[in-house]
mmCIF file of C-alpha atoms in Angstrom:
data_model
loop_
_atom_site.group_PDB
_atom_site.id
_atom_site.type_symbol
_atom_site.label_atom_id
_atom_site.label_comp_id
_atom_site.label_asym_id
_atom_site.label_seq_id
_atom_site.Cartn_x
_atom_site.Cartn_y
_atom_site.Cartn_z
ATOM 1 C CA MET A 1 -6.054 -56.561 -9.801
ATOM 2 C CA VAL A 2 -8.058 -52.917 -10.138
ATOM 3 C CA GLY A 3 -4.404 -51.620 -10.354
ATOM 4 C CA GLN A 4 -3.233 -53.816 -12.846
ATOM 5 C CA ASN A 5 -6.538 -53.060 -15.280
ATOM 6 C CA VAL A 6 -5.284 -49.232 -15.211
ATOM 7 C CA LYS A 7 -2.264 -49.500 -16.048
ATOM 8 C CA LEU A 8 -3.177 -52.296 -18.862
ATOM 9 C CA GLY A 9 -5.741 -49.583 -20.115
ATOM 10 C CA GLN A 10 -3.612 -47.175 -19.949
ATOM 11 C CA LYS A 11 -1.139 -48.445 -22.119
ATOM 12 C CA ILE A 12 -3.849 -50.193 -24.520
ATOM 13 C CA ARG A 13 -4.882 -45.853 -25.197
ATOM 14 C CA CYS A 14 -1.254 -44.271 -25.266
ATOM 15 C CA LEU A 15 -0.580 -47.687 -28.394
ATOM 16 C CA LEU A 16 -3.768 -46.130 -30.074
ATOM 17 C CA ALA A 17 -2.711 -43.216 -30.057
ATOM 18 C CA ALA A 18 0.872 -43.739 -31.559
ATOM 19 C CA VAL A 19 -1.049 -45.930 -34.410
ATOM 20 C CA SER A 20 -2.857 -42.614 -34.898
ATOM 21 C CA CYS A 21 0.083 -40.941 -35.304
ATOM 22 C CA CYS A 22 1.783 -43.803 -36.881
ATOM 23 C CA LEU A 23 -1.298 -43.072 -39.794
ATOM 24 C CA LEU A 24 -1.169 -39.475 -39.919
ATOM 25 C CA ALA A 25 1.543 -39.584 -41.190
ATOM 26 C CA LEU A 26 1.720 -41.647 -44.217
ATOM 27 C CA PRO A 27 1.431 -40.572 -47.531
ATOM 28 C CA GLY A 28 -2.232 -40.295 -49.161
ATOM 29 C CA THR A 29 -3.785 -40.251 -45.369
ATOM 30 C CA ALA A 30 -3.594 -36.366 -45.035
ATOM 31 C CA LYS A 31 -6.490 -34.377 -46.859
ATOM 32 C CA LYS A 32 -6.002 -33.499 -49.818
ATOM 33 C CA LYS A 33 -5.170 -29.913 -50.766
ATOM 34 C CA THR A 34 -8.258 -28.382 -52.601
ATOM 35 C CA LEU A 35 -7.453 -26.874 -56.547
ATOM 36 C CA VAL A 36 -8.590 -23.720 -56.375
ATOM 37 C CA ALA A 37 -8.245 -22.142 -60.248
ATOM 38 C CA GLY A 38 -5.725 -19.472 -60.201
ATOM 39 C CA GLN A 39 -3.785 -20.695 -57.414
ATOM 40 C CA GLY A 40 -1.616 -23.226 -59.302
ATOM 41 C CA ALA A 41 -4.439 -25.064 -60.895
ATOM 42 C CA HIS A 42 -6.975 -23.775 -63.602
ATOM 43 C CA TYR A 43 -10.070 -25.426 -64.708
ATOM 44 C CA GLU A 44 -9.970 -27.757 -67.686
ATOM 45 C CA VAL A 45 -13.313 -28.382 -69.702
ATOM 46 C CA THR A 46 -14.443 -31.654 -71.753
ATOM 47 C CA MET A 47 -16.914 -30.529 -74.430
ATOM 48 C CA LYS A 48 -18.812 -34.246 -75.816
ATOM 49 C CA THR A 49 -20.309 -33.076 -78.864
ATOM 50 C CA SER A 50 -21.739 -35.500 -82.301
ATOM 51 C CA GLU A 51 -19.132 -35.700 -83.743
ATOM 52 C CA GLY A 52 -16.676 -36.673 -80.670
ATOM 53 C CA SER A 53 -15.268 -34.683 -77.724
ATOM 54 C CA ILE A 54 -13.418 -31.895 -77.595
ATOM 55 C CA ARG A 55 -11.263 -30.709 -74.647
ATOM 56 C CA PHE A 56 -9.782 -27.646 -73.068
ATOM 57 C CA ARG A 57 -8.432 -25.204 -70.833
ATOM 58 C CA LEU A 58 -9.407 -21.899 -69.905
ATOM 59 C CA PHE A 59 -7.162 -19.291 -68.607
ATOM 60 C CA ASN A 60 -6.914 -17.961 -65.343
ATOM 61 C CA ASP A 61 -6.476 -14.016 -67.196
ATOM 62 C CA THR A 62 -9.069 -13.884 -68.441
ATOM 63 C CA PRO A 63 -11.354 -14.448 -65.190
ATOM 64 C CA LYS A 64 -14.935 -12.897 -65.693
ATOM 65 C CA HIS A 65 -15.437 -15.256 -69.161
ATOM 66 C CA ARG A 66 -13.404 -18.024 -67.198
ATOM 67 C CA ASP A 67 -15.900 -18.148 -64.829
ATOM 68 C CA ASN A 68 -18.785 -17.285 -66.485
ATOM 69 C CA PHE A 69 -17.908 -20.374 -68.657
ATOM 70 C CA VAL A 70 -17.825 -22.711 -65.687
ATOM 71 C CA LYS A 71 -21.212 -21.331 -64.429
ATOM 72 C CA LEU A 72 -22.964 -21.815 -67.239
ATOM 73 C CA ALA A 73 -21.630 -25.243 -68.239
ATOM 74 C CA GLU A 74 -22.413 -26.612 -64.594
ATOM 75 C CA ARG A 75 -25.988 -26.188 -64.752
ATOM 76 C CA GLY A 76 -26.480 -27.480 -68.830
ATOM 77 C CA PHE A 77 -27.305 -24.411 -70.531
ATOM 78 C CA TYR A 78 -25.048 -25.927 -73.433
ATOM 79 C CA ASP A 79 -26.104 -29.145 -72.876
ATOM 80 C CA ASN A 80 -27.966 -30.004 -77.138
ATOM 81 C CA VAL A 81 -27.016 -26.381 -78.644
ATOM 82 C CA LEU A 82 -26.058 -26.366 -82.119
ATOM 83 C CA PHE A 83 -22.328 -25.742 -84.054
ATOM 84 C CA HIS A 84 -24.728 -23.347 -86.309
ATOM 85 C CA ARG A 85 -22.032 -21.378 -87.528
ATOM 86 C CA VAL A 86 -18.811 -23.304 -89.365
ATOM 87 C CA ILE A 87 -16.408 -21.571 -91.718
ATOM 88 C CA ARG A 88 -13.597 -23.949 -93.174
ATOM 89 C CA ASP A 89 -10.187 -22.243 -92.666
ATOM 90 C CA PHE A 90 -11.649 -20.050 -90.453
ATOM 91 C CA MET A 91 -13.627 -21.382 -87.422
ATOM 92 C CA ILE A 92 -16.844 -22.933 -85.278
ATOM 93 C CA GLN A 93 -18.943 -21.219 -83.506
ATOM 94 C CA ALA A 94 -21.708 -22.182 -80.649
ATOM 95 C CA GLY A 95 -23.548 -21.410 -78.048
ATOM 96 C CA ASP A 96 -26.823 -19.645 -79.013
ATOM 97 C CA PRO A 97 -29.652 -21.253 -76.294
ATOM 98 C CA GLU A 98 -32.300 -20.965 -78.807
ATOM 99 C CA SER A 99 -30.854 -23.228 -81.435
ATOM 100 C CA VAL A 100 -31.593 -26.210 -78.819
ATOM 101 C CA GLU A 101 -34.902 -26.277 -80.582
ATOM 102 C CA ALA A 102 -33.383 -27.309 -84.397
ATOM 103 C CA SER A 103 -35.407 -25.783 -85.970
ATOM 104 C CA GLN A 104 -35.025 -26.447 -90.183
ATOM 105 C CA VAL A 105 -36.335 -22.913 -91.354
ATOM 106 C CA LYS A 106 -34.241 -20.408 -88.335
ATOM 107 C CA VAL A 107 -31.266 -18.256 -88.537
ATOM 108 C CA TYR A 108 -29.078 -18.854 -85.217
ATOM 109 C CA GLY A 109 -26.523 -16.645 -83.890
ATOM 110 C CA ASN A 110 -28.210 -13.642 -82.172
ATOM 111 C CA ALA A 111 -28.677 -15.215 -78.634
ATOM 112 C CA ASP A 112 -26.704 -15.273 -76.014
ATOM 113 C CA ALA A 113 -27.589 -15.828 -72.057
ATOM 114 C CA GLY A 114 -29.583 -12.005 -71.530
ATOM 115 C CA TYR A 115 -25.914 -9.940 -70.594
ATOM 116 C CA LYS A 116 -22.888 -9.268 -72.166
ATOM 117 C CA LEU A 117 -19.482 -9.390 -70.724
ATOM 118 C CA ASP A 118 -17.009 -7.095 -70.337
ATOM 119 C CA ALA A 119 -13.549 -7.487 -73.107
ATOM 120 C CA GLU A 120 -10.351 -8.813 -71.375
ATOM 121 C CA ILE A 121 -8.326 -8.884 -74.719
ATOM 122 C CA VAL A 122 -4.838 -10.092 -73.139
ATOM 123 C CA PRO A 123 -2.062 -9.623 -75.362
ATOM 124 C CA ARG A 124 0.006 -12.217 -74.852
ATOM 125 C CA TYR A 125 -2.871 -14.645 -76.535
ATOM 126 C CA TYR A 126 -3.326 -14.672 -80.386
ATOM 127 C CA HIS A 127 -5.997 -16.437 -82.679
ATOM 128 C CA LYS A 128 -4.057 -19.673 -83.456
ATOM 129 C CA ARG A 129 -5.254 -22.428 -84.316
ATOM 130 C CA GLY A 130 -7.319 -24.324 -81.045
ATOM 131 C CA ALA A 131 -7.693 -20.730 -79.851
ATOM 132 C CA VAL A 132 -11.144 -20.790 -77.865
ATOM 133 C CA ALA A 133 -12.550 -17.170 -77.635
ATOM 134 C CA ALA A 134 -15.963 -15.069 -77.164
ATOM 135 C CA ALA A 135 -17.885 -14.189 -80.307
ATOM 136 C CA ARG A 136 -19.715 -10.307 -80.040
ATOM 137 C CA GLU A 137 -21.366 -8.155 -82.650
ATOM 138 C CA GLY A 138 -19.227 -5.474 -84.552
ATOM 139 C CA ASP A 139 -17.012 -2.797 -83.818
ATOM 140 C CA GLU A 140 -19.897 -0.668 -85.179
ATOM 141 C CA ALA A 141 -23.154 -1.361 -82.344
ATOM 142 C CA ASN A 142 -20.243 -2.654 -80.067
ATOM 143 C CA PRO A 143 -17.044 -0.147 -79.821
ATOM 144 C CA SER A 144 -16.199 -1.595 -76.351
ATOM 145 C CA ARG A 145 -15.845 -5.390 -77.265
ATOM 146 C CA GLN A 146 -18.131 -6.272 -75.183
ATOM 147 C CA SER A 147 -18.289 -10.092 -75.319
ATOM 148 C CA SER A 148 -21.745 -12.810 -76.078
ATOM 149 C CA SER A 149 -22.280 -14.210 -72.128
ATOM 150 C CA SER A 150 -23.295 -17.726 -74.081
ATOM 151 C CA GLN A 151 -21.360 -18.046 -77.671
ATOM 152 C CA PHE A 152 -18.130 -19.139 -78.123
ATOM 153 C CA TYR A 153 -15.895 -20.068 -81.354
ATOM 154 C CA ILE A 154 -12.732 -22.435 -81.598
ATOM 155 C CA VAL A 155 -10.052 -21.159 -84.341
ATOM 156 C CA THR A 156 -9.358 -23.134 -87.296
ATOM 157 C CA GLY A 157 -8.324 -21.160 -89.558
ATOM 158 C CA ARG A 158 -5.589 -21.559 -92.193
ATOM 159 C CA VAL A 159 -1.320 -21.563 -92.878
ATOM 160 C CA GLN A 160 -0.361 -18.181 -93.313
ATOM 161 C CA ASN A 161 1.453 -16.678 -96.101
ATOM 162 C CA ASP A 162 3.498 -12.960 -96.381
ATOM 163 C CA SER A 163 0.259 -12.103 -98.411
ATOM 164 C CA THR A 164 -2.349 -12.778 -95.876
ATOM 165 C CA LEU A 165 0.316 -12.053 -93.140
ATOM 166 C CA THR A 166 0.725 -8.516 -94.523
ATOM 167 C CA ALA A 167 -3.173 -8.725 -94.744
ATOM 168 C CA ALA A 168 -3.009 -9.127 -91.280
ATOM 169 C CA ARG A 169 -0.511 -6.797 -89.994
ATOM 170 C CA ASN A 170 -2.576 -3.673 -91.769
ATOM 171 C CA LYS A 171 -6.307 -5.696 -89.787
ATOM 172 C CA ILE A 172 -4.518 -5.237 -86.059
ATOM 173 C CA ALA A 173 -2.892 -2.129 -86.595
ATOM 174 C CA GLU A 174 -6.422 -0.741 -87.582
ATOM 175 C CA ARG A 175 -8.285 -2.667 -85.050
ATOM 176 C CA ALA A 176 -6.337 -3.881 -82.407
ATOM 177 C CA ALA A 177 -6.997 -2.631 -78.932
ATOM 178 C CA ASP A 178 -3.618 -2.029 -78.647
ATOM 179 C CA PRO A 179 -1.663 -3.090 -81.643
ATOM 180 C CA GLU A 180 2.036 -2.827 -80.077
ATOM 181 C CA GLY A 181 0.276 -6.289 -78.154
ATOM 182 C CA ALA A 182 -0.937 -7.875 -80.614
ATOM 183 C CA GLN A 183 1.912 -7.148 -83.364
ATOM 184 C CA ILE A 184 3.015 -10.807 -85.363
ATOM 185 C CA THR A 185 6.139 -11.553 -83.200
ATOM 186 C CA ALA A 186 8.478 -13.858 -84.772
ATOM 187 C CA GLU A 187 7.179 -16.371 -82.849
ATOM 188 C CA ARG A 188 3.741 -16.195 -83.470
ATOM 189 C CA GLU A 189 4.512 -15.875 -87.307
ATOM 190 C CA LYS A 190 6.514 -19.062 -87.325
ATOM 191 C CA VAL A 191 2.996 -20.391 -85.773
ATOM 192 C CA TYR A 192 1.146 -19.156 -88.437
ATOM 193 C CA ARG A 193 3.167 -19.997 -91.350
ATOM 194 C CA THR A 194 3.199 -23.901 -90.351
ATOM 195 C CA VAL A 195 0.674 -24.756 -87.418
ATOM 196 C CA GLY A 196 -2.530 -21.839 -89.142
ATOM 197 C CA GLY A 197 -4.444 -19.547 -86.855
ATOM 198 C CA ALA A 198 -7.087 -16.499 -87.923
ATOM 199 C CA PRO A 199 -3.856 -13.567 -87.263
ATOM 200 C CA HIS A 200 -6.085 -11.160 -88.617
ATOM 201 C CA LEU A 201 -8.922 -11.307 -85.611
ATOM 202 C CA ASP A 202 -5.677 -10.807 -83.041
ATOM 203 C CA GLY A 203 -6.617 -7.809 -80.757
ATOM 204 C CA SER A 204 -9.631 -7.625 -81.205
ATOM 205 C CA TYR A 205 -11.578 -10.328 -79.602
ATOM 206 C CA THR A 206 -11.328 -12.138 -75.981
ATOM 207 C CA ILE A 207 -9.909 -15.671 -75.914
ATOM 208 C CA PHE A 208 -10.254 -16.955 -73.297
ATOM 209 C CA GLY A 209 -9.308 -20.788 -73.600
ATOM 210 C CA GLU A 210 -7.133 -23.242 -75.416
ATOM 211 C CA VAL A 211 -7.841 -26.705 -76.978
ATOM 212 C CA VAL A 212 -5.493 -29.249 -75.473
ATOM 213 C CA SER A 213 -7.165 -32.693 -77.333
ATOM 214 C CA GLY A 214 -9.486 -32.975 -78.988
ATOM 215 C CA MET A 215 -8.703 -31.083 -82.660
ATOM 216 C CA GLY A 216 -9.149 -33.537 -84.283
ATOM 217 C CA THR A 217 -13.036 -33.446 -83.922
ATOM 218 C CA VAL A 218 -12.684 -29.370 -84.621
ATOM 219 C CA MET A 219 -11.644 -29.886 -88.098
ATOM 220 C CA LYS A 220 -13.831 -33.087 -88.426
ATOM 221 C CA ILE A 221 -16.643 -30.063 -87.669
ATOM 222 C CA SER A 222 -14.867 -27.468 -89.543
ATOM 223 C CA LYS A 223 -15.059 -28.988 -92.830
ATOM 224 C CA LEU A 224 -18.508 -30.596 -93.127
ATOM 225 C CA PRO A 225 -20.705 -29.448 -95.559
ATOM 226 C CA THR A 226 -22.424 -25.787 -94.618
ATOM 227 C CA ASP A 227 -25.921 -24.180 -96.583
ATOM 228 C CA SER A 228 -25.749 -20.106 -97.351
ATOM 229 C CA GLN A 229 -26.607 -19.615 -93.879
ATOM 230 C CA ASP A 230 -22.848 -21.388 -92.526
ATOM 231 C CA ARG A 231 -24.931 -23.698 -90.425
ATOM 232 C CA PRO A 232 -23.813 -28.149 -91.453
ATOM 233 C CA LYS A 233 -25.659 -29.680 -93.821
ATOM 234 C CA GLY A 234 -28.104 -32.892 -92.812
ATOM 235 C CA GLU A 235 -27.341 -33.920 -89.607
ATOM 236 C CA ASP A 236 -27.542 -30.989 -86.949
ATOM 237 C CA VAL A 237 -23.923 -30.716 -85.296
ATOM 238 C CA TYR A 238 -24.422 -30.576 -81.426
ATOM 239 C CA ILE A 239 -23.062 -30.150 -77.862
ATOM 240 C CA LYS A 240 -24.041 -33.198 -76.086
ATOM 241 C CA ASN A 241 -22.520 -32.028 -72.737
ATOM 242 C CA VAL A 242 -19.924 -30.152 -70.774
ATOM 243 C CA LYS A 243 -18.108 -31.419 -68.078
ATOM 244 C CA ILE A 244 -15.354 -28.728 -66.164
ATOM 245 C CA LYS A 245 -12.311 -30.015 -63.634
ATOM 246 C CA THR A 246 -10.140 -28.598 -61.676
ATOM 247 C CA VAL A 247 -6.754 -29.487 -63.258
ATOM 248 C CA LYS A 248 -3.089 -28.205 -61.771
ATOM 249 C CA ASP A 249 -0.932 -26.294 -63.401
ATOM 250 C CA ARG A 250 1.837 -27.529 -65.094
ATOM 251 C CA LYS A 251 4.856 -25.147 -65.907
ATOM 252 C CA ARG A 252 3.605 -24.934 -69.782
ATOM 253 C CA ASP A 253 0.602 -24.099 -68.792
ATOM 254 C CA LYS A 254 1.402 -20.833 -67.067
#
């Protein structure tokens, strides 16, 4: 009897081991691989504003700006920050931490997270509508083109024509960090003539992201009436919160 019980126990253990192996082999039972930005994945930002949501991806080849934005967003830095500068047919700008106080008499745009970021001007990125870029001080005060640590802008721009493209090409030749890399190619020209943008900034500012949905919200904000300081009149326009997730790259993301 004892021998039979031992044999039965052995059979049961073998059966349980076999079942475990089968379960591990089933789809979805294996441990999921962790997504890492820059290793077949990228960060995606969902920014909920008082006017609607904006979703944009962060570029992996501007890692300082990417990681800095994620760090600030995850600690709630952007919560309740105003879009303090809105210029129709150009861009909308936010990221001044002092604007949380929403004073009706104070002019915002001078504060950041307390440090600067080295420029990461990647030639293949340009100021088409929906580009997300870092704000900065002008060239005279900031010849190395360091970025604000927190202020950013989203390009709305306008559809370009022969005259505006010629003026932009002259600006690029005069100011761009890499005039050759920032030149308006036939492909870029097509985008600027049909979708729009701000080509005169190409090669001079760090573009670190791109809107993937919610451009309607961006355009809605861009068309609001503003005061003499480019701040929206009436109700303040502000960021409610920012969420970050890691998303697997698709072919078009690379």
